PDB file of C-alpha atoms and ligand atoms in Angstrom:
ATOM      1  CA  MET A  98       0.000   0.000   0.000  1.00  0.00           C
ATOM      2  CA  ALA A  99       2.834   2.288  -0.833  1.00  0.00           C
ATOM      3  CA  ASP A 100       0.504   4.597  -2.714  1.00  0.00           C
ATOM      4  CA  TYR A 101      -1.198   5.615   0.497  1.00  0.00           C
ATOM      5  CA  GLN A 102      -0.516   7.913   3.348  1.00  0.00           C
ATOM      6  CA  PHE A 103      -3.085   6.831   5.897  1.00  0.00           C
ATOM      7  CA  ASN A 104      -2.242   9.962   7.876  1.00  0.00           C
ATOM      8  CA  ASP A 105      -3.818  12.000   5.092  1.00  0.00           C
ATOM      9  CA  ALA A 106      -6.635  14.202   6.429  1.00  0.00           C
ATOM     10  CA  ARG A 107      -9.287  12.434   4.343  1.00  0.00           C
ATOM     11  CA  PHE A 108      -8.906   9.297   6.454  1.00  0.00           C
ATOM     12  CA  HIS A 109      -9.505  11.169   9.738  1.00  0.00           C
ATOM     13  CA  ASP A 110     -11.489  14.292   8.998  1.00  0.00           C
ATOM     14  CA  PRO A 111     -15.049  13.985   7.638  1.00  0.00           C
ATOM     15  CA  GLU A 112     -14.884  17.374   5.922  1.00  0.00           C
ATOM     16  CA  ALA A 113     -11.605  16.572   4.143  1.00  0.00           C
ATOM     17  CA  ALA A 114     -13.135  13.216   3.177  1.00  0.00           C
ATOM     18  CA  ARG A 115     -16.167  14.956   1.705  1.00  0.00           C
ATOM     19  CA  GLN A 116     -14.017  17.288  -0.365  1.00  0.00           C
ATOM     20  CA  TYR A 117     -11.976  14.350  -1.598  1.00  0.00           C
ATOM     21  CA  LEU A 118     -15.084  12.391  -2.569  1.00  0.00           C
ATOM     22  CA  GLU A 119     -16.450  15.445  -4.400  1.00  0.00           C
ATOM     23  CA  SER A 120     -13.195  15.693  -6.364  1.00  0.00           C
ATOM     24  CA  VAL A 121     -13.511  12.032  -7.394  1.00  0.00           C
ATOM     25  CA  ARG A 122     -17.227  12.039  -8.237  1.00  0.00           C
ATOM     26  CA  TRP A 123     -17.430  15.560  -9.602  1.00  0.00           C
ATOM     27  CA  PRO A 124     -14.068  16.439 -11.179  1.00  0.00           C
ATOM     28  CA  HIS A 125     -15.765  19.160 -13.235  1.00  0.00           C
ATOM     29  CA  GLY A 126     -18.122  20.473 -10.555  1.00  0.00           C
ATOM     30  CA  ALA A 127     -21.264  19.254  -8.800  1.00  0.00           C
ATOM     31  CA  ILE A 128     -23.857  17.254 -10.727  1.00  0.00           C
ATOM     32  CA  CYS A 129     -27.477  17.265  -9.585  1.00  0.00           C
ATOM     33  CA  PRO A 130     -28.464  13.668  -8.711  1.00  0.00           C
ATOM     34  CA  HIS A 131     -32.136  14.566  -9.135  1.00  0.00           C
ATOM     35  CA  CYS A 132     -32.244  15.986 -12.663  1.00  0.00           C
ATOM     36  CA  GLY A 133     -28.697  15.355 -13.913  1.00  0.00           C
ATOM     37  CA  ALA A 134     -27.896  19.013 -14.588  1.00  0.00           C
ATOM     38  CA  VAL A 135     -24.204  19.916 -14.533  1.00  0.00           C
ATOM     39  CA  GLU A 136     -24.503  23.683 -14.545  1.00  0.00           C
ATOM     40  CA  ASN A 137     -25.867  26.195 -12.062  1.00  0.00           C
ATOM     41  CA  GLN A 138     -25.216  24.097  -8.989  1.00  0.00           C
ATOM     42  CA  TYR A 139     -24.893  26.269  -5.899  1.00  0.00           C
ATOM     43  CA  LYS A 140     -23.099  25.427  -2.707  1.00  0.00           C
ATOM     44  CA  ILE A 141     -25.164  26.379   0.321  1.00  0.00           C
ATOM     45  CA  ASP A 142     -22.997  27.811   3.048  1.00  0.00           C
ATOM     46  CA  GLY A 143     -24.128  29.096   6.371  1.00  0.00           C
ATOM     47  CA  LYS A 144     -24.559  27.808   9.871  1.00  0.00           C
ATOM     48  CA  SER A 145     -27.960  26.198   9.411  1.00  0.00           C
ATOM     49  CA  ALA A 146     -26.995  24.236   6.297  1.00  0.00           C
ATOM     50  CA  ARG A 147     -25.710  20.671   6.476  1.00  0.00           C
ATOM     51  CA  PRO A 148     -22.067  20.415   5.446  1.00  0.00           C
ATOM     52  CA  GLY A 149     -21.572  19.838   1.742  1.00  0.00           C
ATOM     53  CA  LEU A 150     -25.100  20.877   0.778  1.00  0.00           C
ATOM     54  CA  TYR A 151     -25.814  22.047  -2.786  1.00  0.00           C
ATOM     55  CA  GLU A 152     -28.907  23.343  -4.509  1.00  0.00           C
ATOM     56  CA  CYS A 153     -29.686  22.734  -8.151  1.00  0.00           C
ATOM     57  CA  GLY A 154     -30.462  25.857 -10.156  1.00  0.00           C
ATOM     58  CA  HIS A 155     -32.712  23.837 -12.474  1.00  0.00           C
ATOM     59  CA  CYS A 156     -34.905  21.566 -10.368  1.00  0.00           C
ATOM     60  CA  HIS A 157     -34.205  23.438  -7.079  1.00  0.00           C
ATOM     61  CA  GLU A 158     -33.671  20.185  -5.203  1.00  0.00           C
ATOM     62  CA  GLN A 159     -30.926  20.043  -2.598  1.00  0.00           C
ATOM     63  CA  PHE A 160     -28.275  17.359  -2.378  1.00  0.00           C
ATOM     64  CA  THR A 161     -24.842  16.369  -1.107  1.00  0.00           C
ATOM     65  CA  VAL A 162     -22.168  14.195  -2.745  1.00  0.00           C
ATOM     66  CA  THR A 163     -23.567  11.052  -1.129  1.00  0.00           C
ATOM     67  CA  VAL A 164     -27.120  11.320  -2.506  1.00  0.00           C
ATOM     68  CA  GLY A 165     -27.796   8.428  -4.872  1.00  0.00           C
ATOM     69  CA  THR A 166     -24.759   6.482  -3.644  1.00  0.00           C
ATOM     70  CA  VAL A 167     -24.229   3.483  -1.366  1.00  0.00           C
ATOM     71  CA  PHE A 168     -23.151   5.999   1.334  1.00  0.00           C
ATOM     72  CA  GLU A 169     -26.516   7.767   1.315  1.00  0.00           C
ATOM     73  CA  ARG A 170     -28.236   8.164   4.692  1.00  0.00           C
ATOM     74  CA  SER A 171     -25.347   6.445   6.422  1.00  0.00           C
ATOM     75  CA  LYS A 172     -24.461   7.651   9.913  1.00  0.00           C
ATOM     76  CA  ILE A 173     -20.902   6.448   9.392  1.00  0.00           C
ATOM     77  CA  SER A 174     -18.619   9.379   8.730  1.00  0.00           C
ATOM     78  CA  LEU A 175     -17.091   9.720   5.292  1.00  0.00           C
ATOM     79  CA  ASP A 176     -13.501   9.477   6.518  1.00  0.00           C
ATOM     80  CA  LYS A 177     -14.295   5.958   7.781  1.00  0.00           C
ATOM     81  CA  TRP A 178     -15.900   5.082   4.447  1.00  0.00           C
ATOM     82  CA  LEU A 179     -12.786   6.218   2.575  1.00  0.00           C
ATOM     83  CA  PHE A 180     -10.552   4.242   4.908  1.00  0.00           C
ATOM     84  CA  ALA A 181     -12.621   1.085   4.387  1.00  0.00           C
ATOM     85  CA  ALA A 182     -12.833   1.590   0.613  1.00  0.00           C
ATOM     86  CA  THR A 183      -9.059   2.003   0.422  1.00  0.00           C
ATOM     87  CA  LEU A 184      -8.402  -1.161   2.420  1.00  0.00           C
ATOM     88  CA  MET A 185     -10.846  -3.218   0.390  1.00  0.00           C
ATOM     89  CA  ALA A 186      -9.555  -1.971  -2.939  1.00  0.00           C
ATOM     90  CA  SER A 187      -5.897  -2.557  -2.043  1.00  0.00           C
ATOM     91  CA  SER A 188      -5.888  -5.838  -0.136  1.00  0.00           C
ATOM     92  CA  LYS A 189      -5.339  -8.689  -2.527  1.00  0.00           C
ATOM     93  CA  LYS A 190      -7.232 -11.210  -0.414  1.00  0.00           C
ATOM     94  CA  GLY A 191      -9.816  -8.782   0.945  1.00  0.00           C
ATOM     95  CA  ILE A 192     -10.432  -7.382   4.430  1.00  0.00           C
ATOM     96  CA  SER A 193     -12.772  -9.115   6.829  1.00  0.00           C
ATOM     97  CA  SER A 194     -15.476  -7.227   8.688  1.00  0.00           C
ATOM     98  CA  LYS A 195     -13.744  -8.347  11.890  1.00  0.00           C
ATOM     99  CA  GLN A 196     -10.506  -6.681  10.811  1.00  0.00           C
ATOM    100  CA  LEU A 197     -12.344  -3.520   9.794  1.00  0.00           C
ATOM    101  CA  GLU A 198     -14.146  -3.458  13.139  1.00  0.00           C
ATOM    102  CA  ARG A 199     -10.761  -3.303  14.901  1.00  0.00           C
ATOM    103  CA  MET A 200      -9.147  -0.828  12.504  1.00  0.00           C
ATOM    104  CA  LEU A 201     -12.023   1.644  12.434  1.00  0.00           C
ATOM    105  CA  GLY A 202     -13.236   1.235  15.997  1.00  0.00           C
ATOM    106  CA  VAL A 203     -16.801   0.541  14.864  1.00  0.00           C
ATOM    107  CA  THR A 204     -19.122  -2.316  15.817  1.00  0.00           C
ATOM    108  CA  TYR A 205     -18.994  -5.583  13.908  1.00  0.00           C
ATOM    109  CA  LYS A 206     -22.479  -4.919  12.575  1.00  0.00           C
ATOM    110  CA  THR A 207     -21.383  -1.551  11.196  1.00  0.00           C
ATOM    111  CA  ALA A 208     -18.244  -3.032   9.647  1.00  0.00           C
ATOM    112  CA  TRP A 209     -20.309  -5.800   8.020  1.00  0.00           C
ATOM    113  CA  PHE A 210     -22.748  -3.252   6.636  1.00  0.00           C
ATOM    114  CA  MET A 211     -19.867  -1.167   5.248  1.00  0.00           C
ATOM    115  CA  THR A 212     -18.135  -4.068   3.498  1.00  0.00           C
ATOM    116  CA  HIS A 213     -21.366  -5.155   1.836  1.00  0.00           C
ATOM    117  CA  ARG A 214     -22.177  -1.628   0.683  1.00  0.00           C
ATOM    118  CA  LEU A 215     -18.679  -1.334  -0.771  1.00  0.00           C
ATOM    119  CA  ARG A 216     -19.130  -4.659  -2.576  1.00  0.00           C
ATOM    120  CA  GLU A 217     -22.201  -3.123  -4.211  1.00  0.00           C
ATOM    121  CA  ALA A 218     -19.932  -0.336  -5.464  1.00  0.00           C
ATOM    122  CA  MET A 219     -17.615  -2.970  -6.960  1.00  0.00           C
ATOM    123  CA  LYS A 220     -20.306  -4.320  -9.257  1.00  0.00           C
ATOM    124  CA  GLU A 221     -19.221  -3.626 -12.775  1.00  0.00           C
ATOM    125  CA  GLY A 222     -22.345  -3.047 -14.758  1.00  0.00           C
ATOM    126  CA  GLY A 223     -21.796  -2.718 -18.461  1.00  0.00           C
ATOM    127  CA  THR A 224     -18.021  -2.464 -18.411  1.00  0.00           C
ATOM    128  CA  GLY A 225     -17.719  -4.390 -21.624  1.00  0.00           C
ATOM    129  CA  MET A 226     -17.918  -7.972 -22.725  1.00  0.00           C
ATOM    130  CA  LEU A 227     -15.108 -10.492 -22.982  1.00  0.00           C
ATOM    131  CA  GLY A 228     -13.704 -12.127 -26.082  1.00  0.00           C
ATOM    132  CA  GLY A 229     -13.838 -11.087 -29.707  1.00  0.00           C
ATOM    133  CA  GLY A 230     -11.606 -11.533 -32.736  1.00  0.00           C
ATOM    134  CA  GLY A 231      -8.579 -13.694 -31.939  1.00  0.00           C
ATOM    135  CA  LYS A 232      -9.150 -13.530 -28.170  1.00  0.00           C
ATOM    136  CA  VAL A 233      -8.844 -16.548 -25.903  1.00  0.00           C
ATOM    137  CA  ILE A 234     -11.336 -17.270 -23.122  1.00  0.00           C
ATOM    138  CA  GLU A 235     -10.528 -19.761 -20.392  1.00  0.00           C
ATOM    139  CA  ALA A 236     -13.588 -21.213 -18.663  1.00  0.00           C
ATOM    140  CA  ASP A 237     -13.567 -23.321 -15.535  1.00  0.00           C
ATOM    141  CA  GLU A 238     -15.489 -24.025 -12.372  1.00  0.00           C
ATOM    142  CA  THR A 239     -14.271 -24.542  -8.842  1.00  0.00           C
ATOM    143  CA  TYR A 240     -15.694 -25.431  -5.472  1.00  0.00           C
ATOM    144  CA  VAL A 241     -15.264 -23.039  -2.606  1.00  0.00           C
ATOM    145  CA  GLY A 242     -15.195 -24.397   0.929  1.00  0.00           C
ATOM    146  CA  GLY A 243     -13.262 -26.642   3.305  1.00  0.00           C
ATOM    147  CA  LYS A 244     -13.117 -30.399   3.433  1.00  0.00           C
ATOM    148  CA  GLU A 245     -16.111 -32.090   4.995  1.00  0.00           C
ATOM    149  CA  SER A 246     -13.935 -34.563   6.858  1.00  0.00           C
ATOM    150  CA  ASN A 247     -12.131 -31.680   8.603  1.00  0.00           C
ATOM    151  CA  LYS A 248     -15.325 -30.238  10.007  1.00  0.00           C
ATOM    152  CA  HIS A 249     -16.454 -30.587  13.542  1.00  0.00           C
ATOM    153  CA  ARG A 250     -19.522 -32.779  13.775  1.00  0.00           C
ATOM    154  CA  SER A 251     -21.745 -29.921  14.915  1.00  0.00           C
ATOM    155  CA  LYS A 252     -20.837 -27.946  11.836  1.00  0.00           C
ATOM    156  CA  ARG A 253     -21.516 -30.658   9.328  1.00  0.00           C
ATOM    157  CA  ASN A 254     -25.026 -29.556   8.723  1.00  0.00           C
ATOM    158  CA  SER A 255     -24.128 -25.902   8.678  1.00  0.00           C
ATOM    159  CA  LYS A 256     -25.421 -24.018   5.694  1.00  0.00           C
ATOM    160  CA  HIS A 257     -22.103 -22.204   5.537  1.00  0.00           C
ATOM    161  CA  ILE A 258     -19.557 -23.083   2.930  1.00  0.00           C
ATOM    162  CA  GLY A 259     -17.389 -25.814   4.270  1.00  0.00           C
ATOM    163  CA  GLY A 260     -20.424 -27.581   5.650  1.00  0.00           C
ATOM    164  CA  VAL A 261     -22.447 -29.924   3.525  1.00  0.00           C
ATOM    165  CA  GLY A 262     -22.387 -28.996  -0.110  1.00  0.00           C
ATOM    166  CA  LYS A 263     -19.532 -26.840  -1.235  1.00  0.00           C
ATOM    167  CA  GLN A 264     -20.508 -23.988  -3.473  1.00  0.00           C
ATOM    168  CA  MET A 265     -19.617 -23.793  -7.122  1.00  0.00           C
ATOM    169  CA  VAL A 266     -18.124 -20.731  -8.767  1.00  0.00           C
ATOM    170  CA  PHE A 267     -17.892 -20.540 -12.541  1.00  0.00           C
ATOM    171  CA  SER A 268     -15.433 -18.115 -14.118  1.00  0.00           C
ATOM    172  CA  LEU A 269     -14.630 -16.872 -17.576  1.00  0.00           C
ATOM    173  CA  VAL A 270     -11.270 -15.172 -18.015  1.00  0.00           C
ATOM    174  CA  GLU A 271     -10.076 -13.454 -21.138  1.00  0.00           C
ATOM    175  CA  ARG A 272      -6.304 -13.920 -21.394  1.00  0.00           C
ATOM    176  CA  GLY A 273      -4.717 -10.552 -20.703  1.00  0.00           C
ATOM    177  CA  GLY A 274      -8.173  -9.187 -19.901  1.00  0.00           C
ATOM    178  CA  LYS A 275     -11.000  -9.401 -17.433  1.00  0.00           C
ATOM    179  CA  VAL A 276     -12.788 -12.072 -15.435  1.00  0.00           C
ATOM    180  CA  ARG A 277     -16.499 -12.661 -14.835  1.00  0.00           C
ATOM    181  CA  SER A 278     -17.509 -15.038 -12.055  1.00  0.00           C
ATOM    182  CA  VAL A 279     -20.881 -16.434 -11.126  1.00  0.00           C
ATOM    183  CA  HIS A 280     -21.999 -18.509  -8.146  1.00  0.00           C
ATOM    184  CA  LEU A 281     -23.977 -21.407  -9.622  1.00  0.00           C
ATOM    185  CA  PRO A 282     -25.634 -24.501  -8.179  1.00  0.00           C
ATOM    186  CA  SER A 283     -23.979 -26.516 -10.953  1.00  0.00           C
ATOM    187  CA  VAL A 284     -22.540 -25.959 -14.401  1.00  0.00           C
ATOM    188  CA  ASN A 285     -24.508 -27.330 -17.315  1.00  0.00           C
ATOM    189  CA  ALA A 286     -25.170 -26.311 -20.889  1.00  0.00           C
ATOM    190  CA  LYS A 287     -28.552 -24.898 -19.928  1.00  0.00           C
ATOM    191  CA  ASN A 288     -27.266 -22.379 -17.383  1.00  0.00           C
ATOM    192  CA  LEU A 289     -23.981 -21.723 -19.203  1.00  0.00           C
ATOM    193  CA  ARG A 290     -25.579 -20.521 -22.429  1.00  0.00           C
ATOM    194  CA  PRO A 291     -27.245 -17.387 -21.037  1.00  0.00           C
ATOM    195  CA  ILE A 292     -24.035 -16.466 -19.175  1.00  0.00           C
ATOM    196  CA  LEU A 293     -21.907 -16.943 -22.299  1.00  0.00           C
ATOM    197  CA  ASN A 294     -24.364 -14.942 -24.403  1.00  0.00           C
ATOM    198  CA  GLU A 295     -24.328 -12.117 -21.903  1.00  0.00           C
ATOM    199  CA  GLN A 296     -20.570 -12.007 -21.273  1.00  0.00           C
ATOM    200  CA  ILE A 297     -18.938 -12.929 -24.566  1.00  0.00           C
ATOM    201  CA  LYS A 298     -19.070 -10.801 -27.642  1.00  0.00           C
ATOM    202  CA  ASP A 299     -18.524 -12.401 -30.983  1.00  0.00           C
ATOM    203  CA  ALA A 300     -18.097 -15.929 -29.657  1.00  0.00           C
ATOM    204  CA  ALA A 301     -17.715 -17.187 -33.227  1.00  0.00           C
ATOM    205  CA  GLN A 302     -14.399 -15.275 -33.355  1.00  0.00           C
ATOM    206  CA  THR A 303     -13.300 -16.293 -29.859  1.00  0.00           C
ATOM    207  CA  ARG A 304     -11.277 -19.361 -28.859  1.00  0.00           C
ATOM    208  CA  LEU A 305     -12.400 -21.354 -25.830  1.00  0.00           C
ATOM    209  CA  MET A 306     -10.059 -23.303 -23.531  1.00  0.00           C
ATOM    210  CA  THR A 307     -11.295 -25.631 -20.808  1.00  0.00           C
ATOM    211  CA  ASP A 308      -9.740 -28.362 -18.710  1.00  0.00           C
ATOM    212  CA  GLY A 309     -12.219 -31.058 -19.571  1.00  0.00           C
ATOM    213  CA  GLU A 310     -14.953 -31.534 -22.091  1.00  0.00           C
ATOM    214  CA  GLY A 311     -18.084 -32.375 -20.149  1.00  0.00           C
ATOM    215  CA  GLN A 312     -20.662 -29.628 -20.326  1.00  0.00           C
ATOM    216  CA  TYR A 313     -18.300 -27.375 -22.283  1.00  0.00           C
ATOM    217  CA  ARG A 314     -18.481 -29.658 -25.307  1.00  0.00           C
ATOM    218  CA  LEU A 315     -22.163 -28.768 -25.582  1.00  0.00           C
ATOM    219  CA  VAL A 316     -21.543 -25.012 -25.764  1.00  0.00           C
ATOM    220  CA  ALA A 317     -18.325 -25.294 -27.805  1.00  0.00           C
ATOM    221  CA  PRO A 318     -20.011 -24.975 -31.231  1.00  0.00           C
ATOM    222  CA  MET A 319     -20.737 -21.296 -30.567  1.00  0.00           C
ATOM    223  CA  PHE A 320     -16.969 -20.622 -30.378  1.00  0.00           C
ATOM    224  CA  ALA A 321     -14.336 -20.399 -33.124  1.00  0.00           C
ATOM    225  CA  SER A 322     -12.556 -23.369 -31.551  1.00  0.00           C
ATOM    226  CA  HIS A 323     -12.436 -25.378 -28.341  1.00  0.00           C
ATOM    227  CA  ASP A 324      -9.183 -26.685 -26.906  1.00  0.00           C
ATOM    228  CA  VAL A 325      -9.327 -29.134 -24.051  1.00  0.00           C
ATOM    229  CA  VAL A 326      -6.445 -29.786 -21.688  1.00  0.00           C
ATOM    230  CA  ASN A 327      -7.006 -33.091 -20.017  1.00  0.00           C
ATOM    231  CA  HIS A 328      -5.901 -32.586 -16.406  1.00  0.00           C
ATOM    232  CA  GLY A 329      -7.237 -36.026 -15.512  1.00  0.00           C
ATOM    233  CA  ALA A 330      -4.611 -37.542 -17.806  1.00  0.00           C
ATOM    234  CA  GLY A 331      -1.854 -35.325 -16.367  1.00  0.00           C
ATOM    235  CA  GLU A 332      -1.837 -32.907 -19.259  1.00  0.00           C
ATOM    236  CA  TYR A 333      -1.581 -29.230 -18.331  1.00  0.00           C
ATOM    237  CA  VAL A 334      -0.161 -27.324 -21.271  1.00  0.00           C
ATOM    238  CA  ARG A 335      -0.210 -28.182 -24.931  1.00  0.00           C
ATOM    239  CA  GLY A 336       1.059 -25.333 -27.080  1.00  0.00           C
ATOM    240  CA  ASP A 337      -1.132 -22.383 -26.180  1.00  0.00           C
ATOM    241  CA  ALA A 338      -3.869 -24.677 -24.860  1.00  0.00           C
ATOM    242  CA  TYR A 339      -3.946 -24.267 -21.079  1.00  0.00           C
ATOM    243  CA  THR A 340      -6.214 -22.923 -18.340  1.00  0.00           C
ATOM    244  CA  ASN A 341      -3.531 -21.513 -16.057  1.00  0.00           C
ATOM    245  CA  THR A 342      -5.033 -18.026 -16.130  1.00  0.00           C
ATOM    246  CA  VAL A 343      -8.401 -19.006 -14.710  1.00  0.00           C
ATOM    247  CA  GLU A 344      -6.718 -21.370 -12.256  1.00  0.00           C
ATOM    248  CA  GLY A 345      -4.493 -18.531 -11.054  1.00  0.00           C
ATOM    249  CA  TYR A 346      -7.625 -16.499 -10.460  1.00  0.00           C
ATOM    250  CA  PHE A 347      -9.254 -19.344  -8.502  1.00  0.00           C
ATOM    251  CA  SER A 348      -6.199 -19.641  -6.318  1.00  0.00           C
ATOM    252  CA  ILE A 349      -6.487 -15.965  -5.255  1.00  0.00           C
ATOM    253  CA  LEU A 350     -10.236 -16.368  -4.704  1.00  0.00           C
ATOM    254  CA  LYS A 351      -9.876 -19.490  -2.597  1.00  0.00           C
ATOM    255  CA  ARG A 352      -6.991 -18.206  -0.516  1.00  0.00           C
ATOM    256  CA  GLY A 353      -9.022 -15.062   0.119  1.00  0.00           C
ATOM    257  CA  ILE A 354     -12.216 -16.837   1.071  1.00  0.00           C
ATOM    258  CA  ILE A 355     -10.460 -19.383   3.261  1.00  0.00           C
ATOM    259  CA  GLY A 356      -7.766 -17.112   4.704  1.00  0.00           C
ATOM    260  CA  THR A 357      -9.647 -13.862   5.148  1.00  0.00           C
ATOM    261  CA  PHE A 358     -13.319 -14.679   5.449  1.00  0.00           C
ATOM    262  CA  HIS A 359     -13.135 -18.248   6.860  1.00  0.00           C
ATOM    263  CA  HIS A 360     -16.639 -18.937   5.789  1.00  0.00           C
ATOM    264  CA  VAL A 361     -19.142 -17.203   3.592  1.00  0.00           C
ATOM    265  CA  SER A 362     -22.794 -18.148   3.498  1.00  0.00           C
ATOM    266  CA  PRO A 363     -24.051 -19.240   0.069  1.00  0.00           C
ATOM    267  CA  GLN A 364     -26.520 -16.385   0.213  1.00  0.00           C
ATOM    268  CA  HIS A 365     -23.659 -13.855   0.108  1.00  0.00           C
ATOM    269  CA  LEU A 366     -21.072 -15.732  -1.963  1.00  0.00           C
ATOM    270  CA  GLN A 367     -21.841 -13.843  -5.180  1.00  0.00           C
ATOM    271  CA  ARG A 368     -20.966 -10.559  -3.472  1.00  0.00           C
ATOM    272  CA  TYR A 369     -17.558 -11.857  -2.388  1.00  0.00           C
ATOM    273  CA  VAL A 370     -16.915 -13.233  -5.850  1.00  0.00           C
ATOM    274  CA  THR A 371     -17.835  -9.832  -7.302  1.00  0.00           C
ATOM    275  CA  GLU A 372     -15.273  -8.263  -4.966  1.00  0.00           C
ATOM    276  CA  PHE A 373     -12.498 -10.568  -6.186  1.00  0.00           C
ATOM    277  CA  ASP A 374     -13.520  -9.970  -9.802  1.00  0.00           C
ATOM    278  CA  PHE A 375     -13.323  -6.217  -9.236  1.00  0.00           C
ATOM    279  CA  ARG A 376      -9.778  -6.338  -7.877  1.00  0.00           C
ATOM    280  CA  TYR A 377      -8.645  -8.693 -10.627  1.00  0.00           C
ATOM    281  CA  ASN A 378     -10.207  -6.538 -13.347  1.00  0.00           C
ATOM    282  CA  ASN A 379      -8.547  -3.426 -11.973  1.00  0.00           C
ATOM    283  CA  ARG A 380      -5.217  -5.054 -11.111  1.00  0.00           C
ATOM    284  CA  GLU A 381      -1.794  -3.629 -11.754  1.00  0.00           C
ATOM    285  CA  THR A 382      -0.013  -5.496 -14.531  1.00  0.00           C
ATOM    286  CA  ARG A 383       2.940  -5.076 -16.825  1.00  0.00           C
ATOM    287  CA  VAL A 384       2.892  -5.231 -20.579  1.00  0.00           C
ATOM    288  CA  LYS A 385       5.788  -5.482 -22.993  1.00  0.00           C
ATOM    289  CA  ILE A 386       5.836  -2.539 -25.382  1.00  0.00           C
ATOM    290  CA  ASN A 387       8.616  -2.506 -27.992  1.00  0.00           C
ATOM    291  CA  GLY A 388      10.601  -5.001 -25.946  1.00  0.00           C
ATOM    292  CA  LYS A 389      10.308  -2.959 -22.744  1.00  0.00           C
ATOM    293  CA  TRP A 390       8.138  -3.809 -19.742  1.00  0.00           C
ATOM    294  CA  GLU A 391       5.735  -1.011 -18.910  1.00  0.00           C
ATOM    295  CA  LYS A 392       3.288  -0.694 -16.045  1.00  0.00           C
ATOM    296  CA  ALA A 393      -0.341  -1.115 -16.983  1.00  0.00           C
ATOM    297  CA  GLY A 394      -3.664  -1.434 -15.218  1.00  0.00           C
ATOM    298  CA  LEU A 395      -4.394   0.347 -11.968  1.00  0.00           C
ATOM    299  CA  ASN A 396      -2.302   0.810  -8.839  1.00  0.00           C
ATOM    300  CA  ASP A 397      -3.870   0.768  -5.356  1.00  0.00           C
ATOM    301  CA  ALA A 398      -4.788   4.452  -5.427  1.00  0.00           C
ATOM    302  CA  GLU A 399      -6.313   4.237  -8.894  1.00  0.00           C
ATOM    303  CA  ARG A 400      -8.231   1.080  -7.969  1.00  0.00           C
ATOM    304  CA  THR A 401      -9.684   2.888  -4.944  1.00  0.00           C
ATOM    305  CA  THR A 402     -10.757   5.743  -7.206  1.00  0.00           C
ATOM    306  CA  ALA A 403     -12.427   3.199  -9.500  1.00  0.00           C
ATOM    307  CA  LEU A 404     -14.299   1.826  -6.477  1.00  0.00           C
ATOM    308  CA  LEU A 405     -15.402   5.296  -5.376  1.00  0.00           C
ATOM    309  CA  LYS A 406     -16.648   6.035  -8.881  1.00  0.00           C
ATOM    310  CA  GLY A 407     -18.840   2.934  -8.548  1.00  0.00           C
ATOM    311  CA  ILE A 408     -20.705   4.069  -5.413  1.00  0.00           C
ATOM    312  CA  SER A 409     -23.461   5.634  -7.460  1.00  0.00           C
ATOM    313  CA  ASN A 410     -26.132   3.087  -8.287  1.00  0.00           C
ATOM    314  CA  LYS A 411     -28.067   5.479 -10.370  1.00  0.00           C
ATOM    315  CA  ARG A 412     -27.298   5.881 -13.982  1.00  0.00           C
ATOM    316  CA  LEU A 413     -26.958   9.604 -14.113  1.00  0.00           C
ATOM    317  CA  THR A 414     -27.769  11.217 -17.386  1.00  0.00           C
ATOM    318  CA  TYR A 415     -25.429  14.099 -17.954  1.00  0.00           C
ATOM    319  CA  ARG A 416     -27.788  16.677 -19.289  1.00  0.00           C
ATOM    320  CA  ARG A 417     -26.153  19.839 -20.529  1.00  0.00           C
ATOM    321  CA  THR A 418     -28.340  22.798 -19.950  1.00  0.00           C
ATOM    322  CA  ASN A 419     -28.398  26.252 -21.441  1.00  0.00           C
ATOM    323  CA  ALA A 420     -30.580  29.336 -21.311  1.00  0.00           C
ATOM    324  CA  ALA A 421     -32.779  28.124 -24.158  1.00  0.00           C
ATOM    325  CA  ALA A 422     -33.431  24.706 -22.655  1.00  0.00           C
TER     326      ALA A 422
HETATM  327 ZN1   ZN B 700     -31.520  19.259 -10.488  1.00  0.00          ZN
END
């Protein structure tokens, strides 16, 4: 976390935090969350006004930077939100609510609420599909949870992961690109098709790699080609046919879920998976350009900014206004 100075005022002072959040959400000035206007937004100063209050010169509604975001109506101060967002965006294996409780000096319930709100902000709606001309997609599924034989008898019937019935996570990774993961009861052609149609553009131009045929053979005809690496027969790499990318992703996911969160109820698993997808999709990488390695992707600070840009659930329409409108 070298990008951060946790002694920065925004992590301790609610007003500094508000100004910081405004600079991230509104780099070109306040935007009305009610009507979407970007001009004629007035800051309301004065003793009786709430801090950070604005009034829209068009619809005359009042708002602050948190209206329409996952922070709205929260009693938790913004400096604590920024601290939590920074930790979650920068910790490779995630931060547990228990850890956040200790670091922020809030109750466990508050910390739990905060981490789930921030996971909402990590949802990447409409950030582009995977695949396309010449691209390679690796698809695989994994089970998340501990070994049944290692569980204490009283926990065997627990509905938590690690109890009866491990939970399945299915992931699609574009080599050199992004991941999309879904918590599924099982993987079959029937539930794979809608996911593939939604996530993969131009499948007919995209190569598919899996580690076994099974259900994937049934969806393979929609792809340009399907290479299978037969792990069961001890085969892991054959030319450029391998699934190491998606397996690398699973290893981060599993170490995070086991090491950081210990157990996750099936009801919430998708949110945790979304969190790991977010960090992977906004990871810092290196690419070779003209024989030289260059930094690419996002560093911890940039990834936190990406998270803070996601706190707005509303799709704001940026309406430009003028005197004639
Ligand atoms: Zn307005």
